[in-house]
Amino acid sequence: MSALNQRKGTTLDEMSRIIQQLTNRINSKRTQLAPILRELRPLRQKVQEVSQVHAEKKATYDALAVGQEFQAGRLEQDVRASREAGRTEESRFHYLSAVMGVAWVQQYRLQEEMRGYLAGNSPAAAATGDTGNVGANDRRRTYRELYTRKISEQESITRTLKEEQKRLIENQTSGLHQVSLWQEVVQLLETKKLTQEEHHAKTKAGGEYADVKEIQEDRMLL
């Protein structure tokens, strides 16, 4: 019985010794880790702050990306509409140019006929007593008012076509300039979007964070 008690006592002493060793090792490790834990406390707070800034930056970036996509889509539609309008105006310009050419030819013919009519009714022709041309002169005289009216109409049409041609040229120049401006705006939006994506990637990787107000101001500029 005493031997059993002796073994129990030895076992308890051994366990106490092991526990004491473990306690000492734990205390030693705790002492070693104490400075590291003190350094981690402000870092943990900084991580929380950085996470909050990242969330705000991401929300701003997402809103900006959506706005840029919408604006880019609208600008593409405007560019397509401007190009279509330019093609329509160009086609109308060529058509009116052809009509003006025909009008000039008709006006020239009418003027030639009027000169022939006036030459037939001149005093020199009457003095010769050329009766062979009397019938022709009578027919020409009956068309005098018609020719005069036709010439006036052709001159009016020519003036109108010239004004329309001038307007088409101005509109075509303005339309091409507008398309060029739209293309520059689309390129600017793509550049700004790429810049924001690079900034977002840098921020996500732990780089320096800019003020949120900076991106908001950029967005307002759009």
mmCIF file with all atom_site columns, C-alpha atoms in Angstrom:
data_model
loop_
_atom_site.group_PDB
_atom_site.id
_atom_site.type_symbol
_atom_site.label_atom_id
_atom_site.label_alt_id
_atom_site.label_comp_id
_atom_site.label_asym_id
_atom_site.label_entity_id
_atom_site.label_seq_id
_atom_site.pdbx_PDB_ins_code
_atom_site.Cartn_x
_atom_site.Cartn_y
_atom_site.Cartn_z
_atom_site.occupancy
_atom_site.B_iso_or_equiv
_atom_site.pdbx_formal_charge
_atom_site.auth_seq_id
_atom_site.auth_comp_id
_atom_site.auth_asym_id
_atom_site.auth_atom_id
_atom_site.pdbx_PDB_model_num
ATOM 1   C CA . MET A 1 1   ? 0.000   0.000  0.000    1.00 0.00 ? 1   MET A CA 1
ATOM 2   C CA . SER A 1 2   ? 2.814   2.326  0.877    1.00 0.00 ? 2   SER A CA 1
ATOM 3   C CA . ALA A 1 3   ? 4.505   1.498  -2.439   1.00 0.00 ? 3   ALA A CA 1
ATOM 4   C CA . LEU A 1 4   ? 1.349   2.458  -4.303   1.00 0.00 ? 4   LEU A CA 1
ATOM 5   C CA . ASN A 1 5   ? 1.139   5.710  -2.417   1.00 0.00 ? 5   ASN A CA 1
ATOM 6   C CA . GLN A 1 6   ? 4.789   6.339  -3.147   1.00 0.00 ? 6   GLN A CA 1
ATOM 7   C CA . ARG A 1 7   ? 4.215   5.793  -6.885   1.00 0.00 ? 7   ARG A CA 1
ATOM 8   C CA . LYS A 1 8   ? 1.217   8.105  -6.784   1.00 0.00 ? 8   LYS A CA 1
ATOM 9   C CA . GLY A 1 9   ? 3.253   10.753 -5.052   1.00 0.00 ? 9   GLY A CA 1
ATOM 10  C CA . THR A 1 10  ? 6.026   10.383 -7.603   1.00 0.00 ? 10  THR A CA 1
ATOM 11  C CA . THR A 1 11  ? 3.525   10.653 -10.450  1.00 0.00 ? 11  THR A CA 1
ATOM 12  C CA . LEU A 1 12  ? 1.951   13.752 -8.944   1.00 0.00 ? 12  LEU A CA 1
ATOM 13  C CA . ASP A 1 13  ? 5.350   15.333 -8.466   1.00 0.00 ? 13  ASP A CA 1
ATOM 14  C CA . GLU A 1 14  ? 6.239   14.554 -12.073  1.00 0.00 ? 14  GLU A CA 1
ATOM 15  C CA . MET A 1 15  ? 2.960   16.027 -13.321  1.00 0.00 ? 15  MET A CA 1
ATOM 16  C CA . SER A 1 16  ? 3.462   19.130 -11.190  1.00 0.00 ? 16  SER A CA 1
ATOM 17  C CA . ARG A 1 17  ? 6.950   19.503 -12.604  1.00 0.00 ? 17  ARG A CA 1
ATOM 18  C CA . ILE A 1 18  ? 5.682   19.166 -16.188  1.00 0.00 ? 18  ILE A CA 1
ATOM 19  C CA . ILE A 1 19  ? 2.861   21.623 -15.562  1.00 0.00 ? 19  ILE A CA 1
ATOM 20  C CA . GLN A 1 20  ? 5.313   24.081 -14.065  1.00 0.00 ? 20  GLN A CA 1
ATOM 21  C CA . GLN A 1 21  ? 7.581   23.717 -17.080  1.00 0.00 ? 21  GLN A CA 1
ATOM 22  C CA . LEU A 1 22  ? 4.686   24.310 -19.448  1.00 0.00 ? 22  LEU A CA 1
ATOM 23  C CA . THR A 1 23  ? 3.563   27.323 -17.438  1.00 0.00 ? 23  THR A CA 1
ATOM 24  C CA . ASN A 1 24  ? 7.060   28.749 -17.537  1.00 0.00 ? 24  ASN A CA 1
ATOM 25  C CA . ARG A 1 25  ? 7.293   28.217 -21.280  1.00 0.00 ? 25  ARG A CA 1
ATOM 26  C CA . ILE A 1 26  ? 3.886   29.849 -21.811  1.00 0.00 ? 26  ILE A CA 1
ATOM 27  C CA . ASN A 1 27  ? 4.898   32.830 -19.706  1.00 0.00 ? 27  ASN A CA 1
ATOM 28  C CA . SER A 1 28  ? 8.172   33.082 -21.594  1.00 0.00 ? 28  SER A CA 1
ATOM 29  C CA . LYS A 1 29  ? 6.402   32.996 -24.980  1.00 0.00 ? 29  LYS A CA 1
ATOM 30  C CA . ARG A 1 30  ? 3.853   35.522 -23.734  1.00 0.00 ? 30  ARG A CA 1
ATOM 31  C CA . THR A 1 31  ? 6.662   37.824 -22.705  1.00 0.00 ? 31  THR A CA 1
ATOM 32  C CA . GLN A 1 32  ? 8.279   37.439 -26.125  1.00 0.00 ? 32  GLN A CA 1
ATOM 33  C CA . LEU A 1 33  ? 4.992   38.042 -27.955  1.00 0.00 ? 33  LEU A CA 1
ATOM 34  C CA . ALA A 1 34  ? 3.923   41.040 -25.874  1.00 0.00 ? 34  ALA A CA 1
ATOM 35  C CA . PRO A 1 35  ? 5.806   43.642 -28.009  1.00 0.00 ? 35  PRO A CA 1
ATOM 36  C CA . ILE A 1 36  ? 4.492   42.084 -31.204  1.00 0.00 ? 36  ILE A CA 1
ATOM 37  C CA . LEU A 1 37  ? 0.939   42.145 -29.878  1.00 0.00 ? 37  LEU A CA 1
ATOM 38  C CA . ARG A 1 38  ? 1.347   45.780 -28.909  1.00 0.00 ? 38  ARG A CA 1
ATOM 39  C CA . GLU A 1 39  ? 2.477   46.554 -32.475  1.00 0.00 ? 39  GLU A CA 1
ATOM 40  C CA . LEU A 1 40  ? -0.455  44.632 -33.934  1.00 0.00 ? 40  LEU A CA 1
ATOM 41  C CA . ARG A 1 41  ? -3.108  46.628 -32.079  1.00 0.00 ? 41  ARG A CA 1
ATOM 42  C CA . PRO A 1 42  ? -2.633  49.880 -34.073  1.00 0.00 ? 42  PRO A CA 1
ATOM 43  C CA . LEU A 1 43  ? -2.188  47.832 -37.256  1.00 0.00 ? 43  LEU A CA 1
ATOM 44  C CA . ARG A 1 44  ? -5.525  46.164 -36.641  1.00 0.00 ? 44  ARG A CA 1
ATOM 45  C CA . GLN A 1 45  ? -7.139  49.584 -36.316  1.00 0.00 ? 45  GLN A CA 1
ATOM 46  C CA . LYS A 1 46  ? -5.379  50.741 -39.473  1.00 0.00 ? 46  LYS A CA 1
ATOM 47  C CA . VAL A 1 47  ? -6.670  47.677 -41.329  1.00 0.00 ? 47  VAL A CA 1
ATOM 48  C CA . GLN A 1 48  ? -10.199 48.619 -40.332  1.00 0.00 ? 48  GLN A CA 1
ATOM 49  C CA . GLU A 1 49  ? -9.677  52.193 -41.521  1.00 0.00 ? 49  GLU A CA 1
ATOM 50  C CA . VAL A 1 50  ? -8.147  51.031 -44.799  1.00 0.00 ? 50  VAL A CA 1
ATOM 51  C CA . SER A 1 51  ? -11.003 48.585 -45.335  1.00 0.00 ? 51  SER A CA 1
ATOM 52  C CA . GLN A 1 52  ? -13.507 51.396 -44.838  1.00 0.00 ? 52  GLN A CA 1
ATOM 53  C CA . VAL A 1 53  ? -11.662 53.671 -47.265  1.00 0.00 ? 53  VAL A CA 1
ATOM 54  C CA . HIS A 1 54  ? -11.452 50.819 -49.764  1.00 0.00 ? 54  HIS A CA 1
ATOM 55  C CA . ALA A 1 55  ? -15.201 50.263 -49.535  1.00 0.00 ? 55  ALA A CA 1
ATOM 56  C CA . GLU A 1 56  ? -15.854 53.970 -50.119  1.00 0.00 ? 56  GLU A CA 1
ATOM 57  C CA . LYS A 1 57  ? -13.405 54.090 -53.021  1.00 0.00 ? 57  LYS A CA 1
ATOM 58  C CA . LYS A 1 58  ? -14.939 50.989 -54.572  1.00 0.00 ? 58  LYS A CA 1
ATOM 59  C CA . ALA A 1 59  ? -18.452 52.427 -54.296  1.00 0.00 ? 59  ALA A CA 1
ATOM 60  C CA . THR A 1 60  ? -17.286 55.664 -55.924  1.00 0.00 ? 60  THR A CA 1
ATOM 61  C CA . TYR A 1 61  ? -15.444 53.754 -58.655  1.00 0.00 ? 61  TYR A CA 1
ATOM 62  C CA . ASP A 1 62  ? -18.461 51.544 -59.402  1.00 0.00 ? 62  ASP A CA 1
ATOM 63  C CA . ALA A 1 63  ? -20.726 54.587 -59.655  1.00 0.00 ? 63  ALA A CA 1
ATOM 64  C CA . LEU A 1 64  ? -18.213 56.333 -61.922  1.00 0.00 ? 64  LEU A CA 1
ATOM 65  C CA . ALA A 1 65  ? -17.829 53.253 -64.125  1.00 0.00 ? 65  ALA A CA 1
ATOM 66  C CA . VAL A 1 66  ? -21.599 52.948 -64.542  1.00 0.00 ? 66  VAL A CA 1
ATOM 67  C CA . GLY A 1 67  ? -21.857 56.648 -65.394  1.00 0.00 ? 67  GLY A CA 1
ATOM 68  C CA . GLN A 1 68  ? -19.056 56.404 -67.939  1.00 0.00 ? 68  GLN A CA 1
ATOM 69  C CA . GLU A 1 69  ? -20.586 53.356 -69.598  1.00 0.00 ? 69  GLU A CA 1
ATOM 70  C CA . PHE A 1 70  ? -23.917 55.155 -69.867  1.00 0.00 ? 70  PHE A CA 1
ATOM 71  C CA . GLN A 1 71  ? -22.325 58.300 -71.269  1.00 0.00 ? 71  GLN A CA 1
ATOM 72  C CA . ALA A 1 72  ? -20.174 56.300 -73.685  1.00 0.00 ? 72  ALA A CA 1
ATOM 73  C CA . GLY A 1 73  ? -23.257 54.469 -74.967  1.00 0.00 ? 73  GLY A CA 1
ATOM 74  C CA . ARG A 1 74  ? -25.140 57.717 -75.420  1.00 0.00 ? 74  ARG A CA 1
ATOM 75  C CA . LEU A 1 75  ? -22.183 59.317 -77.201  1.00 0.00 ? 75  LEU A CA 1
ATOM 76  C CA . GLU A 1 76  ? -21.878 56.337 -79.531  1.00 0.00 ? 76  GLU A CA 1
ATOM 77  C CA . GLN A 1 77  ? -25.546 56.727 -80.433  1.00 0.00 ? 77  GLN A CA 1
ATOM 78  C CA . ASP A 1 78  ? -25.038 60.449 -81.061  1.00 0.00 ? 78  ASP A CA 1
ATOM 79  C CA . VAL A 1 79  ? -22.004 59.728 -83.236  1.00 0.00 ? 79  VAL A CA 1
ATOM 80  C CA . ARG A 1 80  ? -23.931 57.163 -85.290  1.00 0.00 ? 80  ARG A CA 1
ATOM 81  C CA . ALA A 1 81  ? -26.815 59.614 -85.685  1.00 0.00 ? 81  ALA A CA 1
ATOM 82  C CA . SER A 1 82  ? -24.417 62.397 -86.718  1.00 0.00 ? 82  SER A CA 1
ATOM 83  C CA . ARG A 1 83  ? -22.728 60.157 -89.275  1.00 0.00 ? 83  ARG A CA 1
ATOM 84  C CA . GLU A 1 84  ? -26.075 59.091 -90.706  1.00 0.00 ? 84  GLU A CA 1
ATOM 85  C CA . ALA A 1 85  ? -27.196 62.722 -90.881  1.00 0.00 ? 85  ALA A CA 1
ATOM 86  C CA . GLY A 1 86  ? -23.898 63.597 -92.566  1.00 0.00 ? 86  GLY A CA 1
ATOM 87  C CA . ARG A 1 87  ? -24.403 60.898 -95.202  1.00 0.00 ? 87  ARG A CA 1
ATOM 88  C CA . THR A 1 88  ? -27.961 62.109 -95.789  1.00 0.00 ? 88  THR A CA 1
ATOM 89  C CA . GLU A 1 89  ? -26.840 65.717 -96.135  1.00 0.00 ? 89  GLU A CA 1
ATOM 90  C CA . GLU A 1 90  ? -24.019 64.706 -98.467  1.00 0.00 ? 90  GLU A CA 1
ATOM 91  C CA . SER A 1 91  ? -26.428 62.765 -100.678 1.00 0.00 ? 91  SER A CA 1
ATOM 92  C CA . ARG A 1 92  ? -28.798 65.720 -100.751 1.00 0.00 ? 92  ARG A CA 1
ATOM 93  C CA . PHE A 1 93  ? -25.893 68.023 -101.560 1.00 0.00 ? 93  PHE A CA 1
ATOM 94  C CA . HIS A 1 94  ? -24.937 65.969 -104.624 1.00 0.00 ? 94  HIS A CA 1
ATOM 95  C CA . TYR A 1 95  ? -28.578 65.770 -105.702 1.00 0.00 ? 95  TYR A CA 1
ATOM 96  C CA . LEU A 1 96  ? -29.040 69.529 -105.437 1.00 0.00 ? 96  LEU A CA 1
ATOM 97  C CA . SER A 1 97  ? -25.775 70.087 -107.299 1.00 0.00 ? 97  SER A CA 1
ATOM 98  C CA . ALA A 1 98  ? -27.115 67.978 -110.169 1.00 0.00 ? 98  ALA A CA 1
ATOM 99  C CA . VAL A 1 99  ? -30.437 69.837 -110.110 1.00 0.00 ? 99  VAL A CA 1
ATOM 100 C CA . MET A 1 100 ? -28.587 73.150 -110.186 1.00 0.00 ? 100 MET A CA 1
ATOM 101 C CA . GLY A 1 101 ? -26.618 71.975 -113.208 1.00 0.00 ? 101 GLY A CA 1
ATOM 102 C CA . VAL A 1 102 ? -29.839 71.127 -115.047 1.00 0.00 ? 102 VAL A CA 1
ATOM 103 C CA . ALA A 1 103 ? -31.353 74.455 -114.015 1.00 0.00 ? 103 ALA A CA 1
ATOM 104 C CA . TRP A 1 104 ? -28.354 76.366 -115.351 1.00 0.00 ? 104 TRP A CA 1
ATOM 105 C CA . VAL A 1 105 ? -28.593 74.538 -118.682 1.00 0.00 ? 105 VAL A CA 1
ATOM 106 C CA . GLN A 1 106 ? -32.312 75.288 -118.932 1.00 0.00 ? 106 GLN A CA 1
ATOM 107 C CA . GLN A 1 107 ? -31.732 78.914 -118.037 1.00 0.00 ? 107 GLN A CA 1
ATOM 108 C CA . TYR A 1 108 ? -29.025 79.190 -120.676 1.00 0.00 ? 108 TYR A CA 1
ATOM 109 C CA . ARG A 1 109 ? -31.325 77.720 -123.332 1.00 0.00 ? 109 ARG A CA 1
ATOM 110 C CA . LEU A 1 110 ? -34.134 80.089 -122.418 1.00 0.00 ? 110 LEU A CA 1
ATOM 111 C CA . GLN A 1 111 ? -31.792 83.057 -122.598 1.00 0.00 ? 111 GLN A CA 1
ATOM 112 C CA . GLU A 1 112 ? -30.563 81.924 -126.009 1.00 0.00 ? 112 GLU A CA 1
ATOM 113 C CA . GLU A 1 113 ? -34.144 81.599 -127.233 1.00 0.00 ? 113 GLU A CA 1
ATOM 114 C CA . MET A 1 114 ? -34.956 85.058 -125.887 1.00 0.00 ? 114 MET A CA 1
ATOM 115 C CA . ARG A 1 115 ? -31.953 86.532 -127.684 1.00 0.00 ? 115 ARG A CA 1
ATOM 116 C CA . GLY A 1 116 ? -33.100 84.862 -130.893 1.00 0.00 ? 116 GLY A CA 1
ATOM 117 C CA . TYR A 1 117 ? -36.609 86.206 -130.393 1.00 0.00 ? 117 TYR A CA 1
ATOM 118 C CA . LEU A 1 118 ? -35.370 89.729 -129.735 1.00 0.00 ? 118 LEU A CA 1
ATOM 119 C CA . ALA A 1 119 ? -33.084 89.539 -132.765 1.00 0.00 ? 119 ALA A CA 1
ATOM 120 C CA . GLY A 1 120 ? -36.055 88.516 -134.940 1.00 0.00 ? 120 GLY A CA 1
ATOM 121 C CA . ASN A 1 121 ? -38.050 91.541 -133.759 1.00 0.00 ? 121 ASN A CA 1
ATOM 122 C CA . SER A 1 122 ? -35.188 94.002 -134.167 1.00 0.00 ? 122 SER A CA 1
ATOM 123 C CA . PRO A 1 123 ? -35.639 97.096 -136.479 1.00 0.00 ? 123 PRO A CA 1
ATOM 124 C CA . ALA A 1 124 ? -32.994 95.697 -138.825 1.00 0.00 ? 124 ALA A CA 1
ATOM 125 C CA . ALA A 1 125 ? -35.067 92.599 -139.445 1.00 0.00 ? 125 ALA A CA 1
ATOM 126 C CA . ALA A 1 126 ? -38.205 94.683 -139.997 1.00 0.00 ? 126 ALA A CA 1
ATOM 127 C CA . ALA A 1 127 ? -36.374 96.946 -142.515 1.00 0.00 ? 127 ALA A CA 1
ATOM 128 C CA . THR A 1 128 ? -35.398 94.002 -144.683 1.00 0.00 ? 128 THR A CA 1
ATOM 129 C CA . GLY A 1 129 ? -39.057 93.133 -145.140 1.00 0.00 ? 129 GLY A CA 1
ATOM 130 C CA . ASP A 1 130 ? -38.329 89.494 -144.511 1.00 0.00 ? 130 ASP A CA 1
ATOM 131 C CA . THR A 1 131 ? -41.886 88.147 -144.440 1.00 0.00 ? 131 THR A CA 1
ATOM 132 C CA . GLY A 1 132 ? -40.702 84.574 -144.260 1.00 0.00 ? 132 GLY A CA 1
ATOM 133 C CA . ASN A 1 133 ? -39.933 85.006 -140.612 1.00 0.00 ? 133 ASN A CA 1
ATOM 134 C CA . VAL A 1 134 ? -43.250 86.658 -139.758 1.00 0.00 ? 134 VAL A CA 1
ATOM 135 C CA . GLY A 1 135 ? -44.905 83.430 -138.734 1.00 0.00 ? 135 GLY A CA 1
ATOM 136 C CA . ALA A 1 136 ? -41.921 82.389 -136.653 1.00 0.00 ? 136 ALA A CA 1
ATOM 137 C CA . ASN A 1 137 ? -41.818 85.820 -135.043 1.00 0.00 ? 137 ASN A CA 1
ATOM 138 C CA . ASP A 1 138 ? -45.499 85.595 -134.219 1.00 0.00 ? 138 ASP A CA 1
ATOM 139 C CA . ARG A 1 139 ? -44.963 82.233 -132.590 1.00 0.00 ? 139 ARG A CA 1
ATOM 140 C CA . ARG A 1 140 ? -42.010 83.571 -130.670 1.00 0.00 ? 140 ARG A CA 1
ATOM 141 C CA . ARG A 1 141 ? -44.042 86.570 -129.582 1.00 0.00 ? 141 ARG A CA 1
ATOM 142 C CA . THR A 1 142 ? -46.717 84.290 -128.150 1.00 0.00 ? 142 THR A CA 1
ATOM 143 C CA . TYR A 1 143 ? -44.017 82.570 -126.045 1.00 0.00 ? 143 TYR A CA 1
ATOM 144 C CA . ARG A 1 144 ? -42.398 85.761 -124.865 1.00 0.00 ? 144 ARG A CA 1
ATOM 145 C CA . GLU A 1 145 ? -44.300 85.890 -121.600 1.00 0.00 ? 145 GLU A CA 1
ATOM 146 C CA . LEU A 1 146 ? -43.732 82.170 -121.068 1.00 0.00 ? 146 LEU A CA 1
ATOM 147 C CA . TYR A 1 147 ? -39.988 82.496 -121.579 1.00 0.00 ? 147 TYR A CA 1
ATOM 148 C CA . THR A 1 148 ? -39.810 85.520 -119.318 1.00 0.00 ? 148 THR A CA 1
ATOM 149 C CA . ARG A 1 149 ? -41.693 83.670 -116.621 1.00 0.00 ? 149 ARG A CA 1
ATOM 150 C CA . LYS A 1 150 ? -39.541 80.559 -117.058 1.00 0.00 ? 150 LYS A CA 1
ATOM 151 C CA . ILE A 1 151 ? -36.376 82.597 -116.756 1.00 0.00 ? 151 ILE A CA 1
ATOM 152 C CA . SER A 1 152 ? -37.647 84.210 -113.569 1.00 0.00 ? 152 SER A CA 1
ATOM 153 C CA . GLU A 1 153 ? -38.586 80.811 -112.170 1.00 0.00 ? 153 GLU A CA 1
ATOM 154 C CA . GLN A 1 154 ? -35.224 79.316 -113.047 1.00 0.00 ? 154 GLN A CA 1
ATOM 155 C CA . GLU A 1 155 ? -33.394 82.255 -111.493 1.00 0.00 ? 155 GLU A CA 1
ATOM 156 C CA . SER A 1 156 ? -35.469 81.871 -108.333 1.00 0.00 ? 156 SER A CA 1
ATOM 157 C CA . ILE A 1 157 ? -34.806 78.119 -108.248 1.00 0.00 ? 157 ILE A CA 1
ATOM 158 C CA . THR A 1 158 ? -31.097 78.730 -108.797 1.00 0.00 ? 158 THR A CA 1
ATOM 159 C CA . ARG A 1 159 ? -30.947 81.191 -105.908 1.00 0.00 ? 159 ARG A CA 1
ATOM 160 C CA . THR A 1 160 ? -32.824 78.756 -103.666 1.00 0.00 ? 160 THR A CA 1
ATOM 161 C CA . LEU A 1 161 ? -30.540 75.881 -104.625 1.00 0.00 ? 161 LEU A CA 1
ATOM 162 C CA . LYS A 1 162 ? -27.448 77.997 -104.017 1.00 0.00 ? 162 LYS A CA 1
ATOM 163 C CA . GLU A 1 163 ? -28.705 78.877 -100.549 1.00 0.00 ? 163 GLU A CA 1
ATOM 164 C CA . GLU A 1 164 ? -29.510 75.227 -99.872  1.00 0.00 ? 164 GLU A CA 1
ATOM 165 C CA . GLN A 1 165 ? -26.083 74.198 -101.136 1.00 0.00 ? 165 GLN A CA 1
ATOM 166 C CA . LYS A 1 166 ? -24.424 76.742 -98.852  1.00 0.00 ? 166 LYS A CA 1
ATOM 167 C CA . ARG A 1 167 ? -26.453 75.488 -95.898  1.00 0.00 ? 167 ARG A CA 1
ATOM 168 C CA . LEU A 1 168 ? -25.547 71.865 -96.642  1.00 0.00 ? 168 LEU A CA 1
ATOM 169 C CA . ILE A 1 169 ? -21.849 72.720 -96.851  1.00 0.00 ? 169 ILE A CA 1
ATOM 170 C CA . GLU A 1 170 ? -22.017 74.532 -93.520  1.00 0.00 ? 170 GLU A CA 1
ATOM 171 C CA . ASN A 1 171 ? -23.989 71.679 -91.914  1.00 0.00 ? 171 ASN A CA 1
ATOM 172 C CA . GLN A 1 172 ? -21.592 69.099 -93.294  1.00 0.00 ? 172 GLN A CA 1
ATOM 173 C CA . THR A 1 173 ? -18.591 70.972 -91.877  1.00 0.00 ? 173 THR A CA 1
ATOM 174 C CA . SER A 1 174 ? -20.338 71.409 -88.536  1.00 0.00 ? 174 SER A CA 1
ATOM 175 C CA . GLY A 1 175 ? -21.400 67.753 -88.489  1.00 0.00 ? 175 GLY A CA 1
ATOM 176 C CA . LEU A 1 176 ? -17.872 66.511 -89.156  1.00 0.00 ? 176 LEU A CA 1
ATOM 177 C CA . HIS A 1 177 ? -16.545 68.802 -86.434  1.00 0.00 ? 177 HIS A CA 1
ATOM 178 C CA . GLN A 1 178 ? -19.193 67.502 -84.030  1.00 0.00 ? 178 GLN A CA 1
ATOM 179 C CA . VAL A 1 179 ? -18.302 63.881 -84.822  1.00 0.00 ? 179 VAL A CA 1
ATOM 180 C CA . SER A 1 180 ? -14.652 64.691 -84.172  1.00 0.00 ? 180 SER A CA 1
ATOM 181 C CA . LEU A 1 181 ? -15.560 66.259 -80.823  1.00 0.00 ? 181 LEU A CA 1
ATOM 182 C CA . TRP A 1 182 ? -17.654 63.224 -79.844  1.00 0.00 ? 182 TRP A CA 1
ATOM 183 C CA . GLN A 1 183 ? -14.762 60.922 -80.687  1.00 0.00 ? 183 GLN A CA 1
ATOM 184 C CA . GLU A 1 184 ? -12.437 63.002 -78.517  1.00 0.00 ? 184 GLU A CA 1
ATOM 185 C CA . VAL A 1 185 ? -14.951 62.889 -75.635  1.00 0.00 ? 185 VAL A CA 1
ATOM 186 C CA . VAL A 1 186 ? -15.283 59.104 -75.937  1.00 0.00 ? 186 VAL A CA 1
ATOM 187 C CA . GLN A 1 187 ? -11.479 58.763 -75.936  1.00 0.00 ? 187 GLN A CA 1
ATOM 188 C CA . LEU A 1 188 ? -11.298 61.012 -72.853  1.00 0.00 ? 188 LEU A CA 1
ATOM 189 C CA . LEU A 1 189 ? -13.885 58.883 -71.057  1.00 0.00 ? 189 LEU A CA 1
ATOM 190 C CA . GLU A 1 190 ? -12.006 55.696 -71.913  1.00 0.00 ? 190 GLU A CA 1
ATOM 191 C CA . THR A 1 191 ? -8.761  57.257 -70.613  1.00 0.00 ? 191 THR A CA 1
ATOM 192 C CA . LYS A 1 192 ? -10.399 58.354 -67.372  1.00 0.00 ? 192 LYS A CA 1
ATOM 193 C CA . LYS A 1 193 ? -11.955 54.919 -66.917  1.00 0.00 ? 193 LYS A CA 1
ATOM 194 C CA . LEU A 1 194 ? -8.582  53.237 -67.477  1.00 0.00 ? 194 LEU A CA 1
ATOM 195 C CA . THR A 1 195 ? -6.990  55.618 -64.961  1.00 0.00 ? 195 THR A CA 1
ATOM 196 C CA . GLN A 1 196 ? -9.663  54.791 -62.394  1.00 0.00 ? 196 GLN A CA 1
ATOM 197 C CA . GLU A 1 197 ? -9.174  51.066 -62.969  1.00 0.00 ? 197 GLU A CA 1
ATOM 198 C CA . GLU A 1 198 ? -5.416  51.400 -62.430  1.00 0.00 ? 198 GLU A CA 1
ATOM 199 C CA . HIS A 1 199 ? -6.028  53.463 -59.309  1.00 0.00 ? 199 HIS A CA 1
ATOM 200 C CA . HIS A 1 200 ? -8.519  50.876 -58.063  1.00 0.00 ? 200 HIS A CA 1
ATOM 201 C CA . ALA A 1 201 ? -6.018  48.057 -58.650  1.00 0.00 ? 201 ALA A CA 1
ATOM 202 C CA . LYS A 1 202 ? -3.299  49.995 -56.846  1.00 0.00 ? 202 LYS A CA 1
ATOM 203 C CA . THR A 1 203 ? -5.631  50.716 -53.929  1.00 0.00 ? 203 THR A CA 1
ATOM 204 C CA . LYS A 1 204 ? -6.677  47.091 -53.705  1.00 0.00 ? 204 LYS A CA 1
ATOM 205 C CA . ALA A 1 205 ? -2.997  46.087 -53.595  1.00 0.00 ? 205 ALA A CA 1
ATOM 206 C CA . GLY A 1 206 ? -2.414  48.306 -50.549  1.00 0.00 ? 206 GLY A CA 1
ATOM 207 C CA . GLY A 1 207 ? -1.028  51.443 -52.183  1.00 0.00 ? 207 GLY A CA 1
ATOM 208 C CA . GLU A 1 208 ? -1.574  54.999 -51.036  1.00 0.00 ? 208 GLU A CA 1
ATOM 209 C CA . TYR A 1 209 ? -5.185  56.196 -51.004  1.00 0.00 ? 209 TYR A CA 1
ATOM 210 C CA . ALA A 1 210 ? -6.232  59.488 -52.430  1.00 0.00 ? 210 ALA A CA 1
ATOM 211 C CA . ASP A 1 211 ? -9.029  61.538 -50.982  1.00 0.00 ? 211 ASP A CA 1
ATOM 212 C CA . VAL A 1 212 ? -12.509 60.344 -52.032  1.00 0.00 ? 212 VAL A CA 1
ATOM 213 C CA . LYS A 1 213 ? -13.357 63.931 -52.846  1.00 0.00 ? 213 LYS A CA 1
ATOM 214 C CA . GLU A 1 214 ? -10.818 63.866 -55.694  1.00 0.00 ? 214 GLU A CA 1
ATOM 215 C CA . ILE A 1 215 ? -12.718 61.161 -57.595  1.00 0.00 ? 215 ILE A CA 1
ATOM 216 C CA . GLN A 1 216 ? -16.039 62.847 -56.855  1.00 0.00 ? 216 GLN A CA 1
ATOM 217 C CA . GLU A 1 217 ? -14.707 66.090 -58.315  1.00 0.00 ? 217 GLU A CA 1
ATOM 218 C CA . ASP A 1 218 ? -13.487 64.210 -61.403  1.00 0.00 ? 218 ASP A CA 1
ATOM 219 C CA . ARG A 1 219 ? -16.919 62.713 -61.751  1.00 0.00 ? 219 ARG A CA 1
ATOM 220 C CA . MET A 1 220 ? -18.573 66.125 -61.536  1.00 0.00 ? 220 MET A CA 1
ATOM 221 C CA . LEU A 1 221 ? -16.305 67.384 -64.297  1.00 0.00 ? 221 LEU A CA 1
ATOM 222 C CA . LEU A 1 222 ? -17.829 64.798 -66.625  1.00 0.00 ? 222 LEU A CA 1
#
